[in-house]
Amino acid sequence: MSVGTSLDNNSVASEHLPMKTSSCDSNSQAEPKSGTPLMSLEYRVAERTKTLAEEATTLAQQAIVLAEQASERIKSLAVQATALAEQAALLDLTHDSIIVRDKKDCITFWNLGAAYTYGWSAEQALGRVTHELLQTRFSLPLDQIQTLLLLDGHWEGELVHTRADKSKITVASRWALQRDGEGNPRGVLEINNDITERKRAEDALRLSEERLALLIQGGKNLAIFMLNPDGLVDTWNEGAQRIKGYISKEIIGQNFSKFYIPEAIEQGRPADVLRIASEDGTCEDEGWRVRKDGSRFWASVVVTALWDKAGKLRGFSKVTRDFTDRRQAEMLLEETRQEQMRFKDEFLSHVSHELRSPLAAIDSFSSIIADGLAGETTPEQDTYLQIILKNSSQLKSMVEDLLEGTRSKSGQLRINLEPVFLSRPLLDVYNTFKGAAAAKEVKLTVELARDLPEAYADETRLLQVLIILCDNAIKFTALGGEVKIKASICVNAPEYLLIQISDTGCGISPDAVTRIFEHHYQASEPGVLGRRGLGLGLHIAKSLVCRQGGEIWASSVLNHGTTLSFTLPIYSETKTNPVAALLLQPV
Amino acid sequence: MDKKTILVVDEDPEMRLALQIRLRANKYDVAFAQDGVSAIAEAVKHRPDLILLDLGLPAGDGFAVLERLQAMNDLACISVIVVSGRDRLASCARSLKAGAKMFFQKPVKQADLLLAISAQIP
């Protein structure tokens, strides 16, 4: 006890120093047996000092270690801080908004992107409740979203946010739930991407697509569909189903030639249509088409070629209308029209016929009296009779004008082309006019080249032409003249026959030579007896000649004569006759 | 010289009369018929040298008569001149095709007709 006490009295660093022991056994320690109590005290102090020094050294060493540890720790913390700062800087690089909020939805992190997007700085945003600051419009009720978030740990959706300047934007938002060490929700990481522009474009596109689809679907009476470049059906619409009978899966991938009638397929019409469309851009067609059930309908079709920006053919659009009703109506209308015209022609014919009989009677009996067959006449009676005769002649002309002028186009019959030897119609016309010619002492001759090949013509119409031309020739030739009809092979065009009717009559003036074939042209030569009516004769002749594939023209010298010439194609079995082909095309 | 006989076929009595006066004045004998059936009958009976035939006849029109005449061997050789009020365009060609030698449209110039007749039966 005394050692302990004496040491206590010195009180060096009594609390911190590791005391050896505080038990009563301390008396038995390190006490040299030899020596006085004073020596042992000095010794004891020395020893103690040594001990203390050692402990101090140890402590110092420990302090150094701690200092080193602390310094390491500070360094690593500094490194961490730098890394964090770099990360934070990275987070500020993006234009996306990166927002972190705590359990109560208060903003704890707000990156530069968020500041840029929303117009609030970090200072303004931190601590605010996110959906209050941004006046968020949710696509689902917020509690539903939060439930999902808790379940999945994340959520994605579109939100509408209001910026600081009150404008609204749409964002694609992704939320991630942050949990603490025990798994309890701690906060949310929210990353938002401004998709306002994209949404606008998408909406516009969708709207236009909807409109287009509506338009196409709404066209119930229009088949609107697309073909690929080879003519296979690519798309189908309700109208197409309605008109043609196929549902889309039955027809997509099939060739559109399926819709054509067998005759058209044989002629290669479908391929032609595509070719024309790709050459001209578009091809319009009308014709019979076949439905799924085999029934036919009359279609009006427009096929348009579709090119992409690179100029490559992408396919065709095809719009088909069922015009069966319209066609039927058209045909009915046409029939009615034809019937009306036929009626009119018949009526006129009947009327003219009826008018001619009394005219004939006036003419016959007046001339009988004038010729003295009913007794002698006085000169005065003769004069008056001549007046009667002249007027009845005029009346006759007017009746002819009436009929010719009002005859409709369909009053003319169809042209039937066949091989025709010219000899017979020439002989017929000669016989018809030799009397009239003789009456005027006009010499009428027919010259037929030997072995003349057959013409490809309509004999009846040819005869008509000859009659019209001869009639004119004789009419306009004065007493004692000559009318010659000549037929030969055309020198300038050996595939044609040339027929010429020349007279020694009064001739036609140069400016009239082409005009005489016009509708309603009238020769107003003084002193010419017998008007040519409404001047339709030559017009009709021209029409008939042209319809048979020939040409007609006149050459003339005033006061000397006129030659009317026309050509007709020579009949050839081997060569295809273009005129015939023209006339045989379905009307 | 024997007189030539001409058969005039026309429904219209006035027409027949006018032709009768004309033809007789020109020294022809004249026979008459007013419809298709009697036309053939008279043709058989009189064996005319020439027939003046109207087209618009009852009991078979002029074309039927022409056809009939052509069908009968001994009548086919008789010259027929058609004298008709019908439309020339339609009727002329058809008449000639049916066997007529000439076609005149009424009213016909008497002089022309006479010349034609004399040309047919000289």
XYZ file of C-alpha atoms in Angstrom:
709
model
C 0.000 0.000 0.000
C 2.666 2.387 0.601
C 4.140 2.107 -2.860
C 0.884 2.802 -4.347
C 0.374 5.715 -2.139
C 3.733 7.185 -2.692
C 3.248 7.007 -6.374
C -0.048 8.638 -5.999
C 1.555 11.489 -4.292
C 3.786 12.077 -7.266
C 0.703 11.967 -9.577
C 2.513 11.796 -12.896
C -0.400 10.808 -15.210
C -2.257 8.679 -12.934
C -5.419 8.163 -14.981
C -3.895 7.341 -18.372
C -1.066 5.262 -17.422
C -1.652 1.610 -17.394
C -1.216 0.841 -13.729
C 0.414 -2.285 -13.028
C -2.061 -3.407 -10.539
C -4.040 -1.796 -7.755
C -4.156 -4.853 -5.621
C -2.553 -5.193 -2.226
C -0.062 -7.489 -3.779
C 1.803 -4.518 -5.115
C 3.845 -4.555 -2.046
C 5.492 -7.732 -3.042
C 6.682 -6.299 -6.372
C 10.120 -5.439 -7.528
C 11.474 -4.399 -4.364
C 15.126 -5.116 -4.044
C 15.676 -6.693 -0.649
C 19.031 -5.115 -0.057
C 18.956 -1.433 0.240
C 17.444 1.273 2.297
C 13.971 2.465 1.782
C 15.399 5.730 0.252
C 17.333 3.882 -2.408
C 14.472 1.855 -3.269
C 12.414 5.006 -3.710
C 14.866 6.470 -6.198
C 14.979 3.175 -7.918
C 11.338 2.996 -7.906
C 11.000 6.478 -9.420
C 13.531 5.670 -12.049
C 11.753 2.542 -12.904
C 8.510 4.298 -13.060
C 9.880 6.976 -15.283
C 11.176 4.336 -17.620
C 7.844 2.676 -17.680
C 6.117 5.913 -18.369
C 8.494 6.704 -21.138
C 7.816 3.388 -22.752
C 4.129 3.908 -22.510
C 4.464 7.363 -23.964
C 6.384 5.937 -26.895
C 3.707 3.350 -27.462
C 1.059 5.986 -27.298
C 2.937 8.153 -29.711
C 3.224 5.245 -32.077
C -0.439 4.583 -31.826
C -1.144 8.211 -32.455
C 0.954 8.081 -35.586
C -0.907 5.037 -36.806
C -4.185 6.728 -36.150
C -3.002 9.846 -37.892
C -1.981 7.780 -40.884
C -5.308 6.024 -40.909
C -7.069 9.333 -40.654
C -5.089 10.709 -43.516
C -5.857 7.644 -45.645
C -9.457 8.038 -44.805
C -9.402 11.690 -45.763
C -7.720 10.816 -49.048
C -10.211 8.161 -49.934
C -13.039 10.442 -48.977
C -11.550 13.083 -51.215
C -11.344 10.578 -54.053
C -14.929 9.583 -53.477
C -15.945 13.188 -53.424
C -14.173 13.787 -56.733
C -15.813 10.744 -58.257
C -19.165 11.888 -57.044
C -18.556 15.321 -58.439
C -17.627 13.787 -61.794
C -20.714 11.677 -61.783
C -22.775 14.673 -60.955
C -21.134 16.475 -63.846
C -21.966 13.525 -66.153
C -25.523 13.663 -65.027
C -25.548 17.283 -66.037
C -24.360 16.476 -69.555
C -27.632 14.945 -70.646
C -30.686 16.923 -71.755
C -32.814 14.374 -70.055
C -34.146 15.389 -66.709
C -32.785 13.335 -63.859
C -34.725 13.949 -60.681
C -34.386 12.184 -57.375
C -37.071 12.525 -54.754
C -37.519 11.164 -51.325
C -40.322 9.189 -49.726
C -42.406 12.307 -49.433
C -41.835 13.123 -53.130
C -39.661 16.094 -52.285
C -36.924 16.743 -54.792
C -33.487 15.893 -53.497
C -31.595 15.969 -56.803
C -32.232 18.098 -59.893
C -29.812 17.884 -62.799
C -28.979 20.503 -65.357
C -31.141 18.740 -67.865
C -34.117 19.144 -65.563
C -33.341 22.818 -65.138
C -33.100 23.188 -68.907
C -36.225 21.205 -69.594
C -38.474 22.689 -66.965
C -37.044 26.123 -66.474
C -36.578 25.737 -62.743
C -33.058 25.914 -61.343
C -31.831 23.377 -58.777
C -32.227 25.916 -55.985
C -35.815 26.530 -56.976
C -36.605 22.868 -57.322
C -34.903 21.217 -54.406
C -37.293 20.470 -51.576
C -40.451 20.998 -53.694
C -42.904 18.194 -54.252
C -42.295 16.992 -57.779
C -45.825 16.765 -59.122
C -46.768 20.035 -57.532
C -43.845 21.887 -59.043
C -44.403 20.376 -62.436
C -48.226 20.265 -62.227
C -47.986 16.737 -63.516
C -50.888 15.290 -65.470
C -50.752 11.560 -64.992
C -51.857 8.988 -67.532
C -53.060 6.769 -64.669
C -54.210 7.784 -61.180
C -51.110 8.485 -59.110
C -51.888 5.859 -56.501
C -52.104 3.207 -59.188
C -48.718 4.262 -60.476
C -47.282 4.141 -56.992
C -48.703 0.672 -56.480
C -47.081 -0.481 -59.678
C -43.854 1.128 -58.623
C -43.867 -0.712 -55.341
C -44.639 -4.005 -57.034
C -42.227 -3.836 -59.943
C -39.641 -1.466 -58.639
C -40.051 0.662 -61.730
C -42.640 2.386 -63.885
C -42.701 3.862 -67.371
C -45.221 6.134 -68.904
C -46.029 9.412 -70.563
C -46.702 12.456 -68.450
C -47.654 16.019 -69.196
C -45.600 18.565 -67.287
C -45.892 22.318 -67.042
C -42.747 24.327 -67.391
C -41.826 27.416 -65.457
C -43.095 29.529 -68.369
C -46.462 27.785 -68.126
C -46.041 25.900 -71.432
C -46.864 22.226 -71.407
C -44.648 19.417 -72.557
C -45.096 15.702 -72.857
C -42.366 13.509 -71.412
C -41.539 9.832 -71.490
C -40.931 9.190 -67.835
C -39.076 6.291 -66.201
C -39.187 5.827 -62.499
C -36.974 3.545 -60.391
C -37.680 2.826 -56.742
C -34.785 3.305 -54.331
C -34.807 1.093 -51.277
C -32.745 1.330 -48.114
C -30.679 -1.473 -46.545
C -33.789 -3.156 -45.122
C -35.676 -2.975 -48.379
C -37.992 -0.142 -47.480
C -38.776 2.455 -50.108
C -36.530 5.409 -49.652
C -37.035 7.489 -52.753
C -37.550 7.523 -56.498
C -35.183 8.152 -59.346
C -37.062 9.760 -62.185
C -35.636 10.219 -65.659
C -37.707 12.218 -68.154
C -37.294 12.599 -71.873
C -39.068 15.447 -73.660
C -41.117 13.885 -76.446
C -43.418 16.771 -77.202
C -42.246 17.192 -80.793
C -42.221 13.516 -81.440
C -45.707 13.206 -80.054
C -46.926 16.011 -82.220
C -45.512 14.345 -85.300
C -46.890 10.975 -84.252
C -50.316 12.443 -83.629
C -50.323 14.176 -86.964
C -49.258 11.001 -88.701
C -51.822 8.923 -86.904
C -54.521 11.448 -87.678
C -53.675 11.444 -91.315
C -53.516 7.671 -91.369
C -56.876 7.490 -89.656
C -58.331 9.895 -92.136
C -56.891 7.926 -95.004
C -58.129 4.656 -93.620
C -61.568 6.210 -93.113
C -61.520 7.507 -96.624
C -60.552 4.177 -98.063
C -62.855 2.180 -95.902
C -65.648 4.635 -96.356
C -65.475 4.192 -100.099
C -67.987 1.427 -100.085
C -68.688 1.706 -103.753
C -65.072 2.119 -104.665
C -62.581 -0.678 -104.682
C -59.335 0.952 -103.632
C -56.368 -1.309 -103.338
C -52.731 -1.684 -104.186
C -50.787 -3.985 -106.406
C -47.115 -4.786 -106.240
C -44.995 -4.199 -109.364
C -45.890 -7.674 -110.643
C -49.595 -7.127 -110.348
C -50.190 -9.128 -107.191
C -52.770 -7.718 -104.808
C -51.146 -6.059 -101.795
C -54.022 -4.419 -99.946
C -57.803 -4.637 -99.990
C -60.689 -2.492 -98.775
C -64.347 -2.868 -97.939
C -65.376 -1.449 -101.269
C -63.270 -4.004 -103.071
C -64.829 -6.781 -101.091
C -68.257 -5.443 -101.811
C -67.699 -5.000 -105.499
C -65.593 -8.026 -106.291
C -66.740 -10.479 -103.656
C -63.375 -11.580 -102.265
C -62.375 -11.074 -98.625
C -58.864 -9.828 -98.138
C -57.162 -13.019 -97.143
C -58.572 -14.784 -100.187
C -57.165 -12.289 -102.610
C -53.980 -10.802 -101.221
C -51.051 -12.254 -103.077
C -53.152 -13.222 -106.084
C -52.605 -11.739 -109.522
C -55.087 -9.002 -110.383
C -55.668 -10.568 -113.783
C -58.078 -12.803 -111.889
C -60.609 -9.980 -112.198
C -60.573 -9.882 -115.979
C -62.794 -11.844 -118.338
C -61.139 -14.750 -120.193
C -61.120 -12.930 -123.548
C -59.269 -10.001 -122.038
C -56.770 -12.274 -120.325
C -56.114 -13.968 -123.638
C -55.424 -10.641 -125.256
C -52.973 -9.828 -122.516
C -54.955 -6.845 -121.330
C -53.859 -6.965 -117.646
C -50.184 -6.804 -118.566
C -50.927 -3.997 -121.030
C -52.660 -1.987 -118.344
C -49.660 -2.233 -116.018
C -47.291 -1.370 -118.810
C -49.257 1.686 -119.866
C -49.550 2.804 -116.249
C -45.824 2.567 -115.713
C -45.103 4.392 -118.967
C -47.687 7.134 -118.803
C -48.146 7.283 -115.054
C -51.726 6.220 -115.201
C -54.028 3.989 -117.211
C -57.809 4.286 -117.452
C -59.906 1.453 -118.651
C -63.542 0.453 -118.892
C -64.741 -3.029 -119.412
C -66.226 -6.195 -118.019
C -64.800 -7.669 -114.886
C -65.480 -10.926 -113.082
C -66.541 -11.274 -109.468
C -65.634 -14.113 -107.139
C -68.894 -15.876 -107.946
C -68.223 -15.660 -111.665
C -70.802 -12.964 -112.331
C -69.774 -10.017 -114.472
C -69.956 -6.322 -113.856
C -69.038 -3.273 -115.877
C -66.057 -1.541 -114.313
C -64.401 1.813 -114.645
C -60.791 1.431 -113.565
C -57.895 3.792 -112.926
C -54.464 2.278 -112.326
C -51.716 4.621 -111.159
C -48.032 3.751 -110.930
C -46.341 4.518 -107.598
C -42.720 5.537 -107.470
C -40.524 5.978 -104.405
C -38.075 8.836 -103.881
C -35.294 6.864 -105.531
C -37.360 6.516 -108.694
C -38.019 2.831 -108.249
C -41.416 1.374 -109.135
C -43.047 0.334 -105.885
C -46.343 -0.890 -107.228
C -49.695 0.385 -108.451
C -52.812 1.822 -106.930
C -56.041 0.620 -108.460
C -59.419 2.248 -108.090
C -62.364 0.404 -109.543
C -65.951 1.563 -109.767
C -68.816 -0.710 -110.422
C -70.486 1.042 -113.269
C -72.839 -1.714 -114.218
C -75.823 0.391 -113.331
C -74.486 3.355 -115.140
C -73.631 1.285 -118.134
C -77.041 -0.219 -118.203
C -78.491 3.221 -117.962
C -76.191 4.366 -120.740
C -77.136 1.471 -122.919
C -80.790 2.050 -122.239
C -80.360 5.695 -123.068
C -78.496 4.821 -126.226
C -81.164 2.348 -127.214
C -83.859 4.912 -126.585
C -81.945 7.462 -128.576
C -81.468 5.057 -131.436
C -85.099 4.179 -131.336
C -86.054 7.819 -131.420
C -83.769 8.454 -134.320
C -85.053 5.451 -136.140
C -88.558 6.687 -135.565
C -87.610 10.112 -136.781
C -85.961 8.758 -139.883
C -88.883 6.525 -140.634
C -91.258 9.377 -140.077
C -89.313 11.650 -142.349
C -89.021 8.986 -144.938
C -92.724 8.443 -144.793
C -93.453 12.141 -144.964
C -91.158 12.674 -147.917
C -92.669 9.762 -149.696
C -96.107 11.136 -149.125
C -95.053 14.556 -150.321
C -93.575 13.170 -153.470
C -96.754 11.580 -154.710
C -98.751 14.795 -155.112
C -95.665 16.470 -156.514
C -95.378 13.724 -159.044
C -98.995 14.169 -160.006
C -98.592 17.945 -160.449
C -95.479 17.405 -162.488
C -96.834 14.588 -164.629
C -100.058 16.225 -165.600
C -98.608 19.658 -166.092
C -96.065 18.225 -168.470
C -98.704 16.133 -170.194
C -100.672 19.279 -170.934
C -97.531 21.220 -171.770
C -96.561 18.553 -174.252
C -99.892 18.837 -175.978
C -101.044 15.362 -175.072
C -104.340 16.724 -173.819
C -104.999 18.959 -176.750
C -103.241 21.957 -178.144
C -102.236 24.690 -175.846
C -102.063 28.368 -176.419
C -98.711 30.047 -175.939
C -100.129 31.732 -172.871
C -101.110 28.371 -171.413
C -97.660 27.091 -172.239
C -96.037 29.885 -170.298
C -98.184 29.263 -167.281
C -97.599 25.582 -167.459
C -93.872 26.173 -167.467
C -94.255 28.228 -164.335
C -96.173 25.384 -162.731
C -93.519 22.909 -163.739
C -90.659 25.049 -162.510
C -92.265 25.534 -159.151
C -93.130 21.926 -158.665
C -89.506 21.183 -159.441
C -88.406 23.568 -156.761
C -90.847 22.039 -154.369
C -89.339 18.686 -155.098
C -85.856 19.991 -154.310
C -87.039 21.353 -151.022
C -88.532 18.032 -150.068
C -85.177 16.462 -150.787
C -83.428 19.091 -148.702
C -85.806 18.420 -145.867
C -85.052 14.750 -145.832
C -81.312 15.013 -146.290
C -80.886 17.807 -143.820
C -82.777 16.127 -141.047
C -81.500 12.634 -141.520
C -79.704 11.561 -138.378
C -76.333 9.877 -138.308
C -77.834 6.556 -137.511
C -80.096 6.908 -140.491
C -77.014 5.847 -142.294
C -76.493 2.139 -142.339
C -73.417 0.289 -141.171
C -70.531 -0.376 -143.459
C -69.927 -4.017 -144.334
C -66.581 -4.501 -145.942
C -66.027 -7.315 -148.389
C -64.146 -7.941 -151.615
C -65.990 -6.140 -154.412
C -65.389 -6.188 -158.122
C -65.893 -2.654 -159.391
C -67.491 -3.772 -162.608
C -70.923 -4.292 -161.170
C -71.441 -1.018 -159.321
C -69.973 0.854 -162.275
C -72.358 -0.838 -164.601
C -75.236 -0.115 -162.278
C -74.471 3.564 -162.072
C -74.083 3.702 -165.798
C -77.491 2.192 -166.263
C -78.964 4.527 -163.715
C -77.756 7.655 -165.391
C -77.601 6.890 -169.062
C -81.150 8.078 -169.447
C -80.565 11.329 -167.621
C -77.351 11.882 -169.500
C -78.974 11.188 -172.828
C -81.707 13.667 -171.995
C -79.089 16.405 -171.789
C -77.173 14.970 -174.702
C -74.305 14.347 -172.365
C -72.028 11.512 -173.363
C -71.630 9.055 -170.530
C -68.789 6.553 -170.662
C -67.239 4.045 -168.284
C -63.609 3.012 -168.527
C -62.557 0.006 -166.541
C -58.915 -1.054 -166.529
C -58.421 -4.679 -167.401
C -58.005 -7.247 -164.613
C -58.656 -4.720 -161.944
C -58.311 -6.353 -158.519
C -61.213 -6.364 -156.119
C -61.697 -3.450 -153.804
C -62.213 -3.971 -150.099
C -65.423 -2.001 -149.745
C -69.149 -1.969 -149.109
C -70.780 -2.415 -152.485
C -73.989 -0.653 -151.538
C -72.147 2.355 -150.159
C -69.811 2.411 -153.132
C -72.827 2.562 -155.382
C -74.194 5.420 -153.338
C -70.965 7.345 -153.733
C -70.967 6.778 -157.467
C -74.581 7.892 -157.711
C -73.909 11.098 -155.807
C -70.854 11.937 -157.895
C -72.464 11.080 -161.197
C -75.561 12.986 -160.299
C -73.439 16.064 -159.660
C -71.379 15.589 -162.779
C -74.373 15.353 -165.048
C -76.228 18.129 -163.273
C -73.411 20.599 -163.665
C -72.597 19.690 -167.244
C -74.301 21.655 -169.917
C -75.898 20.267 -172.996
C -73.625 18.276 -175.229
C -70.952 17.735 -172.640
C -69.259 14.566 -171.479
C -69.096 12.619 -168.257
C -66.491 9.907 -167.948
C -66.188 7.331 -165.200
C -62.810 5.706 -164.929
C -61.436 3.030 -162.615
C -57.796 1.963 -162.341
C -55.039 1.141 -159.866
C -53.793 4.271 -158.143
C -50.358 5.073 -159.497
C -49.135 6.892 -156.407
C -50.521 4.342 -153.996
C -50.598 0.894 -155.579
C -52.519 -0.558 -152.663
C -55.513 1.481 -153.672
C -57.902 1.673 -156.577
C -58.608 5.044 -158.079
C -62.064 5.955 -159.350
C -62.531 9.190 -161.222
C -65.628 10.925 -162.487
C -64.804 13.751 -164.801
C -67.136 16.087 -166.562
C -66.912 18.942 -169.018
C -69.161 21.071 -166.916
C -68.960 24.558 -165.514
C -66.206 23.734 -163.096
C -65.560 24.775 -159.512
C -63.670 27.866 -158.424
C -60.253 27.238 -156.821
C -61.261 28.379 -153.351
C -64.267 26.108 -153.403
C -62.467 22.962 -154.485
C -61.883 21.684 -150.954
C -64.953 23.269 -149.480
C -67.429 21.434 -151.616
C -67.156 18.447 -149.297
C -68.242 20.485 -146.333
C -71.541 20.096 -144.647
C -74.112 22.453 -146.099
C -71.896 23.764 -148.839
C -73.981 25.030 -151.724
C -72.761 25.803 -155.164
C -74.316 29.100 -156.124
C -73.267 29.214 -159.744
C -75.496 31.481 -161.779
C -77.479 29.791 -164.427
C -77.227 26.383 -162.885
C -80.551 24.662 -162.855
C -81.590 22.598 -159.944
C -80.128 23.554 -156.618
C -78.036 21.038 -154.898
C -80.345 21.168 -151.929
C -78.564 21.703 -148.677
C -75.264 20.683 -150.199
C -75.039 17.434 -148.349
C -74.438 15.125 -151.251
C -70.676 15.517 -151.446
C -70.396 15.584 -147.689
C -72.125 12.232 -147.548
C -69.940 10.918 -150.349
C -66.825 11.951 -148.463
C -68.059 10.328 -145.287
C -68.809 7.086 -147.098
C -65.434 7.027 -148.834
C -63.543 7.684 -145.627
C -65.466 5.033 -143.768
C -64.288 2.560 -146.353
C -60.696 3.605 -145.892
C -60.293 5.808 -148.915
C -59.845 9.452 -149.717
C -61.783 11.815 -151.934
C -60.804 15.051 -153.629
C -61.701 17.299 -156.515
C -59.764 19.095 -159.189
C -61.312 21.593 -161.509
C -60.867 24.297 -164.108
C -63.586 26.908 -164.308
C -65.717 26.580 -167.406
C -63.787 23.537 -168.507
C -64.698 20.760 -166.215
C -64.277 18.970 -162.944
C -62.815 15.646 -161.923
C -63.894 14.047 -158.702
C -61.543 11.303 -157.560
C -61.671 8.820 -154.754
C -59.643 5.821 -153.649
C -60.581 2.493 -152.161
C -58.222 -0.057 -150.605
C -57.495 -3.116 -152.681
C -58.642 -6.327 -151.084
C -55.772 -8.442 -149.858
C -56.173 -11.742 -148.081
C -52.665 -11.826 -146.766
C -52.080 -8.322 -145.514
C -53.936 -7.100 -142.468
C -56.255 -4.351 -143.438
C -55.888 -1.450 -141.018
C -59.251 -0.012 -141.864
C -60.973 -3.300 -141.261
C -59.152 -3.647 -137.988
C -60.348 -0.198 -137.046
C -63.920 -0.922 -137.894
C -63.938 -4.322 -136.223
C -62.851 -2.975 -132.815
C -65.632 -3.309 -130.297
C -67.510 -0.075 -130.130
C -93.536 -3.417 -186.029
C -95.195 -4.766 -182.963
C -95.949 -2.330 -180.285
C -94.045 -2.861 -177.119
C -96.044 -3.543 -174.003
C -95.278 -1.859 -170.779
C -96.740 -3.016 -167.488
C -97.306 -0.113 -165.100
C -97.462 -1.153 -161.471
C -98.532 1.610 -159.105
C -101.022 1.878 -156.300
C -101.868 5.457 -157.211
C -104.530 5.685 -159.921
C -103.441 9.169 -160.892
C -99.930 7.981 -161.429
C -101.225 5.161 -163.570
C -103.282 7.644 -165.548
C -100.410 10.026 -166.136
C -98.181 7.226 -167.307
C -100.890 5.839 -169.476
C -101.258 9.147 -171.310
C -97.536 9.475 -171.691
C -96.841 5.989 -172.818
C -99.730 5.716 -175.207
C -98.647 8.991 -176.768
C -95.317 7.382 -177.345
C -96.807 4.377 -179.019
C -96.572 1.880 -176.222
C -99.254 -0.548 -175.173
C -99.936 -0.293 -171.494
C -101.091 -2.826 -168.930
C -101.770 -2.056 -165.277
C -101.496 -3.545 -161.833
C -102.031 -1.943 -158.469
C -100.525 -4.393 -155.999
C -97.858 -7.041 -155.685
C -100.028 -10.018 -156.406
C -101.726 -8.648 -159.474
C -98.371 -7.368 -160.703
C -97.140 -10.925 -161.095
C -100.436 -12.078 -162.492
C -100.446 -9.361 -165.126
C -96.828 -10.031 -165.947
C -97.612 -13.648 -166.604
C -100.694 -12.737 -168.585
C -99.254 -10.008 -170.799
C -95.581 -10.866 -170.949
C -94.678 -7.163 -171.127
C -91.449 -5.944 -172.660
C -90.849 -3.712 -169.700
C -92.247 -3.143 -166.239
C -92.498 0.218 -164.519
C -92.608 -0.712 -160.867
C -93.488 1.366 -157.856
C -92.078 0.127 -154.566
C -94.808 1.012 -152.121
C -97.447 -1.538 -153.056
C -100.029 -3.331 -150.986
C -99.978 -7.120 -150.920
C -96.227 -7.381 -151.343
C -94.045 -4.375 -152.021
C -91.913 -3.717 -155.068
C -88.988 -5.722 -153.722
C -91.129 -8.767 -153.250
C -92.318 -8.391 -156.823
C -88.753 -8.115 -158.070
C -87.808 -11.189 -156.162
C -90.711 -13.100 -157.552
C -89.928 -12.014 -161.073
C -86.339 -13.092 -160.751
C -87.451 -16.443 -159.472
C -89.605 -17.156 -162.488
C -87.477 -18.092 -165.450
C -89.598 -16.634 -168.170
C -90.204 -13.412 -166.296
C -86.681 -12.809 -165.101
C -85.597 -11.484 -168.454
C -88.109 -8.646 -168.435
C -86.467 -5.262 -167.816
C -87.772 -3.514 -164.757
C -87.503 0.206 -164.114
C -88.331 1.186 -160.588
C -90.197 4.461 -160.197
C -90.623 5.256 -156.539
C -91.290 8.095 -154.138
C -88.994 6.444 -151.654
C -85.681 7.736 -150.458
C -83.115 7.306 -153.153
C -80.201 6.552 -150.908
C -81.840 3.562 -149.354
C -83.883 2.302 -152.267
C -81.778 2.825 -155.351
C -78.989 0.454 -154.535
C -81.331 -2.098 -153.150
C -83.501 -2.009 -156.228
C -80.595 -2.465 -158.554
C -79.317 -5.302 -156.462
C -82.721 -6.924 -156.582
C -82.609 -6.991 -160.345
C -84.050 -3.690 -161.478
C -82.298 -2.075 -164.394
C -82.812 1.469 -163.318
C -84.187 3.572 -160.523
C -86.085 6.794 -160.818
C -87.305 8.867 -157.964
C -90.673 10.523 -158.190
C -91.471 12.996 -159.449
C -89.649 11.816 -162.490
C -88.981 13.909 -165.512
C -91.130 12.353 -168.167
C -88.551 12.935 -170.850
C -85.901 11.155 -168.820
C -88.179 8.240 -168.245
C -89.067 7.906 -171.883
C -85.454 7.965 -172.902
C -84.667 5.331 -170.368
C -87.473 3.146 -171.615
C -86.377 3.422 -175.179
C -82.885 2.549 -174.126
C -84.087 -0.587 -172.367
C -86.378 -1.824 -175.058
C -85.147 -0.503 -178.315
